[in-house]
Coordinates of C-alpha atoms and ligand atoms in Angstrom, one line a residue:
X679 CA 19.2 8.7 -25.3
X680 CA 22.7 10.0 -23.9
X681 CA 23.4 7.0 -21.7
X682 CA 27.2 6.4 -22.3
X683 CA 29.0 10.6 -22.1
X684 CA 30.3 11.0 -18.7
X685 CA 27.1 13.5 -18.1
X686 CA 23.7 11.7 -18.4
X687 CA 20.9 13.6 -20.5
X688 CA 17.1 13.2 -21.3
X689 CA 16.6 11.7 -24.6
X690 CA 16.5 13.8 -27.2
X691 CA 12.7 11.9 -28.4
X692 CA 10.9 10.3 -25.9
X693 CA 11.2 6.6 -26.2
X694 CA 7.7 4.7 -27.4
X695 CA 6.8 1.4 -25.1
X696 CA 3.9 -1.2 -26.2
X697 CA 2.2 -3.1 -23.3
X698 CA 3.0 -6.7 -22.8
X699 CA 1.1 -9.7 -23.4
X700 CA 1.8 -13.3 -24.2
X701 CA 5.9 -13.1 -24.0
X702 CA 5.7 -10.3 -26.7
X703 CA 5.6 -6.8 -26.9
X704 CA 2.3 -4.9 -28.6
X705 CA 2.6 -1.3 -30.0
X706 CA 0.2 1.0 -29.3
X707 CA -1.1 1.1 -32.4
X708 CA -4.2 3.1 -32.7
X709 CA -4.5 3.1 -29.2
X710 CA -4.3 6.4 -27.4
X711 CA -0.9 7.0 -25.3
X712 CA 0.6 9.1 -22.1
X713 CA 2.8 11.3 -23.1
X714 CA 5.3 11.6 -20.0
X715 CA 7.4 14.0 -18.9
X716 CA 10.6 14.1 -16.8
X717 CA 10.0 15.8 -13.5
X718 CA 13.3 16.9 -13.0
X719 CA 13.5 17.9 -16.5
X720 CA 10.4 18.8 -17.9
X721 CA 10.5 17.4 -21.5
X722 CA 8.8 14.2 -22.7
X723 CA 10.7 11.4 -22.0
X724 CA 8.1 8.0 -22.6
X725 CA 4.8 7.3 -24.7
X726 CA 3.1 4.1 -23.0
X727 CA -0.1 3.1 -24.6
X728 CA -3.4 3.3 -22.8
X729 CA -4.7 -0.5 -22.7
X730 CA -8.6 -1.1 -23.8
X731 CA -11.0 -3.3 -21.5
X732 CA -10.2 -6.2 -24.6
X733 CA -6.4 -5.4 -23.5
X734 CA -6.7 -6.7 -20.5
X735 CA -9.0 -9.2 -20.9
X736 CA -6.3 -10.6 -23.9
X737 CA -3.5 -10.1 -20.8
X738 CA -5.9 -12.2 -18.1
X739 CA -6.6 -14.9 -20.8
X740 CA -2.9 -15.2 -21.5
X741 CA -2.2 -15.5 -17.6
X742 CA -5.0 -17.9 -17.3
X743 CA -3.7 -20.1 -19.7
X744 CA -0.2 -20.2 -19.0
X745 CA -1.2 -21.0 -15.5
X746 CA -4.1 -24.0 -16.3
X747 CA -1.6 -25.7 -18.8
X748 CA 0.9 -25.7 -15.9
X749 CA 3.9 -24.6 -17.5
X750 CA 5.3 -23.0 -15.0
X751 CA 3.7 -24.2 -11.8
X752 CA 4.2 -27.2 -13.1
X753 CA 7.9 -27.3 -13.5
X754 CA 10.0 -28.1 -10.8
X755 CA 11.9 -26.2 -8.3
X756 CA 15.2 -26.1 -10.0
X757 CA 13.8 -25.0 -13.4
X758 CA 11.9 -21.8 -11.5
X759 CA 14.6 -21.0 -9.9
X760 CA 16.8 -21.4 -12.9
X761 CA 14.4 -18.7 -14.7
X762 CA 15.0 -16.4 -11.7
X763 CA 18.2 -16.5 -11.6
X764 CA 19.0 -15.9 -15.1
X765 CA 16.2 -12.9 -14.6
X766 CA 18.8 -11.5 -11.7
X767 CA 22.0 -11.8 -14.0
X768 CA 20.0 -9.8 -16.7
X769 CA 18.7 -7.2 -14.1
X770 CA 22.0 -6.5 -12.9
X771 CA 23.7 -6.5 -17.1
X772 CA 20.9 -3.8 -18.0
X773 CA 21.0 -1.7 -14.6
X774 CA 22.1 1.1 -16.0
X775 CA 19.6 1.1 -18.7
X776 CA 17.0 0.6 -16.0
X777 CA 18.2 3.1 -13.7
X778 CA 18.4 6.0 -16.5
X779 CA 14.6 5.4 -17.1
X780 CA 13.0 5.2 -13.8
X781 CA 14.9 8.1 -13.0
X782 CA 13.4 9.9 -15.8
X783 CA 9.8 9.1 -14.9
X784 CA 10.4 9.5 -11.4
X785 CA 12.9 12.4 -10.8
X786 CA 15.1 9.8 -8.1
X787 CA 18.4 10.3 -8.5
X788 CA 20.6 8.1 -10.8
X789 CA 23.0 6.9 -8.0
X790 CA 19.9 6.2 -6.2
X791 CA 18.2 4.1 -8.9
X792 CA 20.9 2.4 -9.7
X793 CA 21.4 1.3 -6.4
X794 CA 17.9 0.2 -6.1
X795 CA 18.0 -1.7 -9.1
X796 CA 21.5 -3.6 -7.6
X797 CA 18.5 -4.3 -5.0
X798 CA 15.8 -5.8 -7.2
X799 CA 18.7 -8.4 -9.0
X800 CA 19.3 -9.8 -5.0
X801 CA 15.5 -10.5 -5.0
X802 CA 15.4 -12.3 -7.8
X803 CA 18.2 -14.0 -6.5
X804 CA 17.1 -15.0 -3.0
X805 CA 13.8 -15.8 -4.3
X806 CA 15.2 -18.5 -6.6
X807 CA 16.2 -20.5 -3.6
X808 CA 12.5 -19.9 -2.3
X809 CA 10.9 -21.7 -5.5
X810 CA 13.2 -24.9 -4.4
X811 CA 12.7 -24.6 -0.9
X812 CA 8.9 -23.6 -0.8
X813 CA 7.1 -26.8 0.9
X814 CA 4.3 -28.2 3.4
X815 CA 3.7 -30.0 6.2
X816 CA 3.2 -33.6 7.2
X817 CA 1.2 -35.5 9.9
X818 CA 2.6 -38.8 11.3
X819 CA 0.6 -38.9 14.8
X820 CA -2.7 -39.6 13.6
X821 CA -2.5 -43.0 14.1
X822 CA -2.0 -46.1 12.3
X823 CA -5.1 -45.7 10.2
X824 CA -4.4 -42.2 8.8
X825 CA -1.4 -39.8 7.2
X826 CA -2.1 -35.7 7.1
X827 CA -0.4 -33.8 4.7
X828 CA -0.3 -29.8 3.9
X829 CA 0.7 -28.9 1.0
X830 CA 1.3 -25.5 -0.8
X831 CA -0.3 -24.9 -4.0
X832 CA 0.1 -21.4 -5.8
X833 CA -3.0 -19.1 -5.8
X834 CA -3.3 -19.2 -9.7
X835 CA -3.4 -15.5 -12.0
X836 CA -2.0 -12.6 -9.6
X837 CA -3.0 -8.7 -10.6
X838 CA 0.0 -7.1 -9.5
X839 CA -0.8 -3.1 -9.0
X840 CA 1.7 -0.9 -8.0
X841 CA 2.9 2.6 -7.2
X842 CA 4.8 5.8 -8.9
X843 CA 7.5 6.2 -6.0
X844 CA 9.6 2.8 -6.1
X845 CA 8.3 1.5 -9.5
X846 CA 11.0 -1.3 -9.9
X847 CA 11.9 -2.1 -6.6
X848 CA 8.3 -2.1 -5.5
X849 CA 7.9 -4.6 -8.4
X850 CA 10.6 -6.9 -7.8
X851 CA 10.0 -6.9 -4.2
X852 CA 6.7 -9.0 -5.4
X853 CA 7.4 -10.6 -9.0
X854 CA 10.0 -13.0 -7.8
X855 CA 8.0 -14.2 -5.3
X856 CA 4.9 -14.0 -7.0
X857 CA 6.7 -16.3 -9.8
X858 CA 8.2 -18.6 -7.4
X859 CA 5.0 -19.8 -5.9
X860 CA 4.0 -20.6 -9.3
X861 CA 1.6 -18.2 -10.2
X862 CA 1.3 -15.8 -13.3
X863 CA 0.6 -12.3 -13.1
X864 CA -1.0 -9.1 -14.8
X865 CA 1.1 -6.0 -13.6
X866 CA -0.9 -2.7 -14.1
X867 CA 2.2 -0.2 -13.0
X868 CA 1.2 3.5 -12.7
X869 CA 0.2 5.3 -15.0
X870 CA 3.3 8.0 -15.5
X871 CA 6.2 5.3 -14.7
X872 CA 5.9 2.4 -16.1
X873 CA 8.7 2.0 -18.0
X874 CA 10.8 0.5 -16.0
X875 CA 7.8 -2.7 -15.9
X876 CA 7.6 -3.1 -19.3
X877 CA 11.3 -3.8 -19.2
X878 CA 11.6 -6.5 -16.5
X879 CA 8.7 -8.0 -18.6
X880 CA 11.2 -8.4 -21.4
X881 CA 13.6 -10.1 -19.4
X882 CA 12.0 -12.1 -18.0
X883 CA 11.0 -13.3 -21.2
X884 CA 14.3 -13.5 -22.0
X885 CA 15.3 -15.3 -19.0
X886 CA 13.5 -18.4 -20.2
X887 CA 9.9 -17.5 -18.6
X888 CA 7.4 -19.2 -20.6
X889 CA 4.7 -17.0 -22.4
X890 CA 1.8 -15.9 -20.6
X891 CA 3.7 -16.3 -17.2
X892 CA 4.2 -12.1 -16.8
X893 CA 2.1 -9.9 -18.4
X894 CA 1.7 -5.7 -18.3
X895 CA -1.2 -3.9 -18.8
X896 CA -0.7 0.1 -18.7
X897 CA -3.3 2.7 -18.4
X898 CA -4.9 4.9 -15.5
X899 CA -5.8 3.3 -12.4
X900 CA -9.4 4.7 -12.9
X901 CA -9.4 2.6 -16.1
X902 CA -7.6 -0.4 -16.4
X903 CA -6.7 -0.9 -12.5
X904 CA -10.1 -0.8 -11.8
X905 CA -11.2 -3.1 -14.2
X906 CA -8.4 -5.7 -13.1
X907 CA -9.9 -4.8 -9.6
X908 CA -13.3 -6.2 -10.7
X909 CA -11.9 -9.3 -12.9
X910 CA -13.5 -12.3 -12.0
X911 CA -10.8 -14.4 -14.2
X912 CA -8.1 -13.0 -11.4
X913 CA -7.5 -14.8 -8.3
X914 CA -5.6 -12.8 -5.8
X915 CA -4.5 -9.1 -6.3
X916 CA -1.7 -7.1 -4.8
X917 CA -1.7 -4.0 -4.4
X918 CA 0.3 -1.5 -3.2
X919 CA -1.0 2.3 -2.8
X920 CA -3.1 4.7 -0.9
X921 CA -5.5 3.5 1.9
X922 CA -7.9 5.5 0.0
X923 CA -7.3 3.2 -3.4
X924 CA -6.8 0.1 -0.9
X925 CA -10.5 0.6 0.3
X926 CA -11.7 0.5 -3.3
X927 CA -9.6 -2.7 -3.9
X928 CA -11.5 -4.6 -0.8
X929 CA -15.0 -3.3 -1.7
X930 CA -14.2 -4.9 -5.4
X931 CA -12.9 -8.1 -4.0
X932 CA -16.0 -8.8 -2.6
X933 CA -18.1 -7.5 -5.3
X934 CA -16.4 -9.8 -8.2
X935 CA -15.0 -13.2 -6.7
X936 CA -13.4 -12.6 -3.7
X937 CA -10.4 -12.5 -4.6
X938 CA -7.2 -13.1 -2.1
X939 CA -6.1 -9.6 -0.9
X940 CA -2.2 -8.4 -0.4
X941 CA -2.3 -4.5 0.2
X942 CA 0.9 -2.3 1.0
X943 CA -1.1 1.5 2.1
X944 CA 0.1 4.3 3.5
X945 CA 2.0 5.2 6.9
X946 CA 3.3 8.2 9.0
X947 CA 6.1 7.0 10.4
X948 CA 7.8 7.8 13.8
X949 CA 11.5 8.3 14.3
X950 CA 11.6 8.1 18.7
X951 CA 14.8 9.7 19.7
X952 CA 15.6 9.0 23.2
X953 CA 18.4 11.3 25.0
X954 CA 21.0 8.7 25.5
X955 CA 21.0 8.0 21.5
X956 CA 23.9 8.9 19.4
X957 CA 22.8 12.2 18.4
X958 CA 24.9 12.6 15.6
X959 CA 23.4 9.2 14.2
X960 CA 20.2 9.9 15.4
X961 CA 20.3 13.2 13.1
X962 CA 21.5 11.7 10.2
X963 CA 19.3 9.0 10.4
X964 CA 16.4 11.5 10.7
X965 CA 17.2 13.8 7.6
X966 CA 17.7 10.3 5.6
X967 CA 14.9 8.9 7.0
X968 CA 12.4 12.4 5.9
X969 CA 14.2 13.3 2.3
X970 CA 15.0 10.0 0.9
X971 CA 13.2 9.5 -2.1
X972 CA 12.1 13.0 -1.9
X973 CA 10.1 11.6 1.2
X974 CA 8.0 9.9 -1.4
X975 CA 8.2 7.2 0.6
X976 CA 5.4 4.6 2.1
X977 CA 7.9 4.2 5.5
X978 CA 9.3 7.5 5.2
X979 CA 10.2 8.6 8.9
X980 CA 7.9 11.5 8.6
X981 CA 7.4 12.2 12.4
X982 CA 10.1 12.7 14.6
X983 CA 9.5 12.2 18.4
X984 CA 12.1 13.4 20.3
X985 CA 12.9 13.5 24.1
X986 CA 12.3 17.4 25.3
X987 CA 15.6 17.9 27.3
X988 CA 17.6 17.2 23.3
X989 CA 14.7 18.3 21.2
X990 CA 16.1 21.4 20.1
X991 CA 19.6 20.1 19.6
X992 CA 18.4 17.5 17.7
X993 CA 16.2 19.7 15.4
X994 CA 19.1 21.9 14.8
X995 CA 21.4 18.8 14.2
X996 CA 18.7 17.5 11.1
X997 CA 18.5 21.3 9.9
X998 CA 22.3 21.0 9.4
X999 CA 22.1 18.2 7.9
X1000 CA 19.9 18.4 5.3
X1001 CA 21.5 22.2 4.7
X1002 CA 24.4 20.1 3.6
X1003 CA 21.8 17.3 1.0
X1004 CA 22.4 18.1 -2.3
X1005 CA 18.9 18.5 -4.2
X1006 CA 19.5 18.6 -8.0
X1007 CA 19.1 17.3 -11.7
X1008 CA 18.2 13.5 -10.9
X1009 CA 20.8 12.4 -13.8
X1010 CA 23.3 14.5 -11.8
X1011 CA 25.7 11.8 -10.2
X1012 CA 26.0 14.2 -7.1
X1013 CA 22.5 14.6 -6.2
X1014 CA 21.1 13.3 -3.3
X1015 CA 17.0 14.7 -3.8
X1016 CA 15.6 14.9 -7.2
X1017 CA 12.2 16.0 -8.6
X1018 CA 9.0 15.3 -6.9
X1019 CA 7.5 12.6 -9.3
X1020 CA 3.8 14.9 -10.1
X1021 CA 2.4 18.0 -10.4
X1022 CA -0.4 16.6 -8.6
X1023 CA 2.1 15.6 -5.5
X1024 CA 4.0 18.9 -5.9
X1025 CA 0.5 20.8 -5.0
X1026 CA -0.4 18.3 -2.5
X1027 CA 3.1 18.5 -0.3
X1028 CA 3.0 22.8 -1.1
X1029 CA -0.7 23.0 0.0
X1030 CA 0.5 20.8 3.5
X1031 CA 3.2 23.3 4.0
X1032 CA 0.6 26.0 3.7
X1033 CA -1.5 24.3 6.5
X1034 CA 1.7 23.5 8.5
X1035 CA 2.1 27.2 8.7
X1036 CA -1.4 27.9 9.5
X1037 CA -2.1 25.7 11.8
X1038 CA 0.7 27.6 13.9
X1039 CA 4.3 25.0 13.4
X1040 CA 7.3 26.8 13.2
X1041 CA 9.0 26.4 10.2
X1042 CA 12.5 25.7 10.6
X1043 CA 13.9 25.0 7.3
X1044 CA 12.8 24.7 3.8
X1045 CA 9.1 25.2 3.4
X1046 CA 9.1 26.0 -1.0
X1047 CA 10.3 25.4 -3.8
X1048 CA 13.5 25.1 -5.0
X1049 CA 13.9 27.1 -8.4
X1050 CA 17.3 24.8 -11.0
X1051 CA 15.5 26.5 -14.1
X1052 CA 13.6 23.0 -15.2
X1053 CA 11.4 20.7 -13.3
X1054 CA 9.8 20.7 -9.9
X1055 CA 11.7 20.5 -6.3
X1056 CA 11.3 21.0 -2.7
X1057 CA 13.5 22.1 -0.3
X1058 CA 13.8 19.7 2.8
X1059 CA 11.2 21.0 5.0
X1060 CA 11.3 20.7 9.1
X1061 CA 8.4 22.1 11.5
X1062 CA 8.8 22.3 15.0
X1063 CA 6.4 23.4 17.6
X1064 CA 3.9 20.7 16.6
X1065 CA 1.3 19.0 18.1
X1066 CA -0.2 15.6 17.6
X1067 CA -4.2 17.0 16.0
X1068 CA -1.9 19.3 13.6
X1069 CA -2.8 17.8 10.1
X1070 CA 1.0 17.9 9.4
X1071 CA 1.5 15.2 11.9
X1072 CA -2.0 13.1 11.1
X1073 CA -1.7 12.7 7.6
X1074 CA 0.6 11.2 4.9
X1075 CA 1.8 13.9 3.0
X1076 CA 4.5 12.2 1.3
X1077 CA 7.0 14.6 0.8
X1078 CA 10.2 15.8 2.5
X1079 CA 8.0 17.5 5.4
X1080 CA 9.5 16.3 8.7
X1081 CA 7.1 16.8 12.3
X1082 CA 9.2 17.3 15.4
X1083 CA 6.9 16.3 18.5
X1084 CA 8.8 16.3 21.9
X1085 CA 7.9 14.0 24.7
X1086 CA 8.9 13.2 28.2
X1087 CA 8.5 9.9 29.1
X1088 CA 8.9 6.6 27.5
X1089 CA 5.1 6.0 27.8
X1090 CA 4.6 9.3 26.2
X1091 CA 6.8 8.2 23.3
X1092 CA 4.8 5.2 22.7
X1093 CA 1.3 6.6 22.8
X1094 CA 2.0 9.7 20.3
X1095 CA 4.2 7.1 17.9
X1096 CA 0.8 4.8 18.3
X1097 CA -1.9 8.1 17.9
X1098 CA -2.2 7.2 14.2
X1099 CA -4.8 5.1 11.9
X1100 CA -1.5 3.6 10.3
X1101 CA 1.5 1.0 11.3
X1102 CA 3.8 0.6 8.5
X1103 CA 6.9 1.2 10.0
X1104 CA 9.0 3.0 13.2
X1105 CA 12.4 4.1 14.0
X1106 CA 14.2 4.3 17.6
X1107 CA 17.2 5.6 18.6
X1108 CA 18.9 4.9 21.9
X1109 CA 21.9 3.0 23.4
X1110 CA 20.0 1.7 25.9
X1111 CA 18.4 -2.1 25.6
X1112 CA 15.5 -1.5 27.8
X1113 CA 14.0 1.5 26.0
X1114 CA 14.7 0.1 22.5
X1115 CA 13.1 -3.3 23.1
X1116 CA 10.3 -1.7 25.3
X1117 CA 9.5 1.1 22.3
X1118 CA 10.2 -2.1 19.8
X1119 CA 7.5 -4.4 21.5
X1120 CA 4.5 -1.3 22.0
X1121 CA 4.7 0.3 18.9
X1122 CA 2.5 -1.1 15.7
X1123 CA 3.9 -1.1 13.1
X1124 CA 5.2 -3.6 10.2
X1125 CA 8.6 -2.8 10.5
X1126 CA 11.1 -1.6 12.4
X1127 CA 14.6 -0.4 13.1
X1128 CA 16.3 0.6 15.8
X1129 CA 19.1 3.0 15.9
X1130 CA 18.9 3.2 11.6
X1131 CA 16.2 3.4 9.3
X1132 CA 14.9 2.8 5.8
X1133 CA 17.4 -0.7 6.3
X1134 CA 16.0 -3.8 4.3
X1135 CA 17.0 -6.9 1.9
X1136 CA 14.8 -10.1 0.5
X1137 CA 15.0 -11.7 3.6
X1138 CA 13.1 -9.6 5.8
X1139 CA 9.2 -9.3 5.0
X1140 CA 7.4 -6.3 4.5
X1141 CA 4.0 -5.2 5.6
X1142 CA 1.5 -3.0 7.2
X1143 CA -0.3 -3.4 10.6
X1144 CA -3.7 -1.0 10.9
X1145 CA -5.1 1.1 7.8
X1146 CA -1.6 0.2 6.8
X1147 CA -1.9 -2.9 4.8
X1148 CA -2.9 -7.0 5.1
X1149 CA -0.4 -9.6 4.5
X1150 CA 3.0 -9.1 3.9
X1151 CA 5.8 -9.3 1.3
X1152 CA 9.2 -10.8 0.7
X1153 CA 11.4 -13.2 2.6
X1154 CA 10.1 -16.4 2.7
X1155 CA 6.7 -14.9 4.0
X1156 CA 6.4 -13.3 0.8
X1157 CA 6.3 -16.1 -1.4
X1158 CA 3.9 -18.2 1.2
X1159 CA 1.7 -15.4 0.6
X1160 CA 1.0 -16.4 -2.9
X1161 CA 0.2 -19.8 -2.0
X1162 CA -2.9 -21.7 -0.6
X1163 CA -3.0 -24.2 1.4
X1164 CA -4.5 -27.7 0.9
X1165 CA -5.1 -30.1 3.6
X1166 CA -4.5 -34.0 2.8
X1167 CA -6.2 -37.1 4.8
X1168 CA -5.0 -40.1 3.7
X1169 CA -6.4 -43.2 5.1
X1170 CA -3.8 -46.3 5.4
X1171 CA -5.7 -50.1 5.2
X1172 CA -9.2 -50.8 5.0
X1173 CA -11.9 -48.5 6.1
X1174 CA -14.0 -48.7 9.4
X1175 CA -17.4 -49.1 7.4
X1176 CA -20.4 -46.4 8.5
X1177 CA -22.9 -49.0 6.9
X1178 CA -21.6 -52.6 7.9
Ligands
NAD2690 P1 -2.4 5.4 -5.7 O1 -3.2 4.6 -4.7 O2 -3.0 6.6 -6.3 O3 -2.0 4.5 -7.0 C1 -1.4 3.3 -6.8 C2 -1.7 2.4 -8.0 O4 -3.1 2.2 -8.0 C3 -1.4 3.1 -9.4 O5 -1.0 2.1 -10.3 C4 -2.7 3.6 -9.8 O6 -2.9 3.7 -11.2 C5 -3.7 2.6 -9.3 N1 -5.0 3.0 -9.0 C6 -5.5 4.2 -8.8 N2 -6.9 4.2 -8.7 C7 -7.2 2.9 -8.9 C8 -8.5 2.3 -8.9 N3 -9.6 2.9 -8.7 N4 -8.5 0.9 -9.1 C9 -7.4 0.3 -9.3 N5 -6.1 0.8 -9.3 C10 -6.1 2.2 -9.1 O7 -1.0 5.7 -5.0 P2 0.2 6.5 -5.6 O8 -0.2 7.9 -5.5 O9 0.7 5.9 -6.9 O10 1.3 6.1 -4.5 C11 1.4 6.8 -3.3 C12 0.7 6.0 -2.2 O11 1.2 4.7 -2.1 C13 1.0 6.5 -0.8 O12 -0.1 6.5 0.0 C14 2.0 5.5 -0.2 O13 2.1 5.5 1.1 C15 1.6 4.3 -0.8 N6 2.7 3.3 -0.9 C16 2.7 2.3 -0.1 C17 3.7 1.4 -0.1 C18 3.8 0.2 0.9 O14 4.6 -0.7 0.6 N7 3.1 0.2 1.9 C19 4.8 1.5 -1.0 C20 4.7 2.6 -1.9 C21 3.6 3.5 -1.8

């Protein structure tokens, strides 16, 4: 690894990771491995080890047991959030290590991941306070005879699977939570990044965490995620991931032991952009909003919905834009898009532009690849002319592909940001109060922003309405999502007899 020159490069060997279990670390062994490469660079850069069925059976009996015994939800509040804390300091001492290796699974760029992982140390952070503030309810009016309390209790062994596109941040945006409720988990990242897991599960270990508490599994979701699907020793599971994957993860649930649910799916995400907005941050906005992440990106701002009398201004003002975004080598400091993180994703976003074009959308930039010699890129891609049954402006093609849809009146705004099976998130843009809080209030979706985009920190939850997910993470609903609930009568003085 050439992490310290000035100019970052992919390691000369690919670096070899065991799987996690019980506070220690287990080589592959004889096990069979991936093999990954860099996407923006195209040589192997990790060898993760594919987990057995008696892998992750080893993993769940470690969770199990660290969380019967009670040593962790057992502690108290400070000691959690003690852990947590010290996991936030270590996050933020290694983020450069961190960073270098999610971008080389993923193809982000390094400023990016770094930034990202700046992100992850604040949840760990904000979610220590959560594991001393976390509490119930009490009942004082039922009379003299009786006292009601609610009390929280953590769900018990969490399976914790997650996505290639944010693989830490999508991870710590649930592991401090998860851990300040009290429960322990299984994490089954993705298959080609998970890295980046493997290491948080060594701080955390290091960070005082007691065995058993955080355990990772790795192998194909086909495999291993959909065997910790069907666990009946698991108690809740989130997931985050396609609807299509999220539909197999309720069928499971209640074909094992109905298991609690927390799913984070898919979305196709409007950016309204009334008239009277500031164009010039409306346009920005937009191209941020469609190429961040390489629009890998659950609440990328795929669909832009744009008032007709400034549509084409608009359109030209994104085009500018992201003529200007720098798309590069993802260890480059000055790039702004990096690699698209598969081949299978590269096909997938290629074969949309292909429809795009035949379904009659005029291409207005980008639309192919973009050739740096080594790995796999697309140019930031805009089609105008489109209308709402166009599969470009139906379905999530996660990519930097960006629908511009005009409208006329507010109403119209509402019902084509609405004509979708999802409701992840939704952008508006406009200085005037009336419009923003009107679009705010009608349009489903999870979250929302008005006049920016992609904005968020622990303290705001996260979540899905529609075929976009159930429950929702971070802030302080986050960790009460990892709880249950326990109702308490307790009668004060002698009983009223039902048999005198
Ligand atoms: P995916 O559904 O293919 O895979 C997600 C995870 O599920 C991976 O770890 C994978 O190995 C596992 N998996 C696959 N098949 C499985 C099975 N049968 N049983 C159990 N686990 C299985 O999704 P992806 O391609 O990794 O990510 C892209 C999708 O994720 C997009 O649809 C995107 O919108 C969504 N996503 C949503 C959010 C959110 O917060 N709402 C965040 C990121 C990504």
């Amino acid at each position: 690894m050439d992490q310290n020159s000035t100019r970052l490069s992919p390691p000369a060997e690919p670096r070899d990771f065991g799987f996690y279990v019980d506070g220690k670390s287990v080589p592959a062994g004889e096990r069979d491995v991936f093999l990954r490469n860099s996407p923006g660079h195209g040589c192997p850069v990790t060898r993760i080890p594919k987990c057995t069925a008696a892998d992750l059976d080893r993993a769940v009996d470690a969770a199990r047991a660290a969380f019967e015994d009670r040593r962790w939800s057992g502690l108290n509040g400070q000691a959690r959030a003690a852990v947590l804390l010290r996991a936030g300091a270590l996050i933020r001492e290694r983020a450069d290590e961190i960073a270098y290796w999610e971008t080389l699974e993923n193809g982000k760029p390094i400023s990016q991941a770094r930034a990202e992982v700046g992100g992850c140390a604040d949840m760990f952070e904000y979610a220590s306070g959560l594991a001393r503030s976390l509490h119930g309810d009490s009942f004082n009016n039922l009379g003299d005879g009786m006292f009601g309390l609610v009390t929280r209790e953590p769900v018990g062994v969490v399976g914790l699977i997650t996505p290639w596109n944010f693989p830490f941040l999508i991870l710590c945006e649930r592991v401090p939570y998860i851990l300040a409720s009290g429960c322990t988990i299984v994490a089954k990242p993705s298959e080609v990044t998970s890295a980046t897991t493997l290491i948080l599960a060594g701080i955390l270990t290091e960070a005082g965490l007691p065995d058993g508490c955080m355990n990772v599994v790795t192998g194909s979701g086909a495999t291993i995620g959909q065997a910790l699907l069907d666990h009946p020793r698991v108690d809740m599971l989130s997931f985050t991931g396609s609807t299509a994957v999220g539909r197999r993860v309720v069928e499971a649930s209640g074909r094992s032991n109905f298991k609690k649910l927390g799913l984070e799916l898919g979305g196709k995400n409007p950016q309204i952009v009334f008239a009277d907005a500031d164009l010039e941050d409306a346009a920005d906005g937009v191209a941020f909003g469609m190429a961040f992440n390489t629009g890998q990106c659950c609440v990328s701002g795929s669909r832009l919905i744009v008032e007709r009398a400034v549509a084409d201004d608009v359109t030209q003002m994104v085009r500018d834009k992201l003529a200007r975004a720098v798309v590069g080598d993802p260890l480059d400091e000055a790039t702004q898009i990096g690699a698209i993180t598969t081949d299978a994703q590269n096909s997938t976003i290629l074969g949309y532009i292909e429809k795009g074009k035949a379904e009659g959308a005029r291409l207005v930039c980008g639309g192919e690849p973009v050739d740096l010699g080594q790995g796999q890129f697309i140019a930031p891609t805009v089609f105008a002319d489109v209308t709402p049954e166009m599969a470009i402006a139906r379905e999530e093609i996660f990519g930097p592909v960006l629908t511009v849809l005009p409208f006329d009146t507010v109403d119209e705004a509402i019902t084509i940001a609405n004509d979708t099976e999802y409701g992840l998130a939704a952008s508006v843009w406009t200085k005037n109060i009336d419009k923003a809080l009107t679009v705010t209030r009608r349009v489903q979706a999870g979250r929302f922003w008005v006049n920016t985009t992609l904005a968020g920190g622990p303290e705001l939850p996260l979540g899905g309405f529609k075929q976009s997910g159930w429950g929702r993470e971070a802030g302080i609903y986050g960790v009460e999502e990892y709880t249950q609930v326990k109702s308490v009568h307790i009668e004060i003085g002698k009983r009223s007899p039902w048999i005198a």
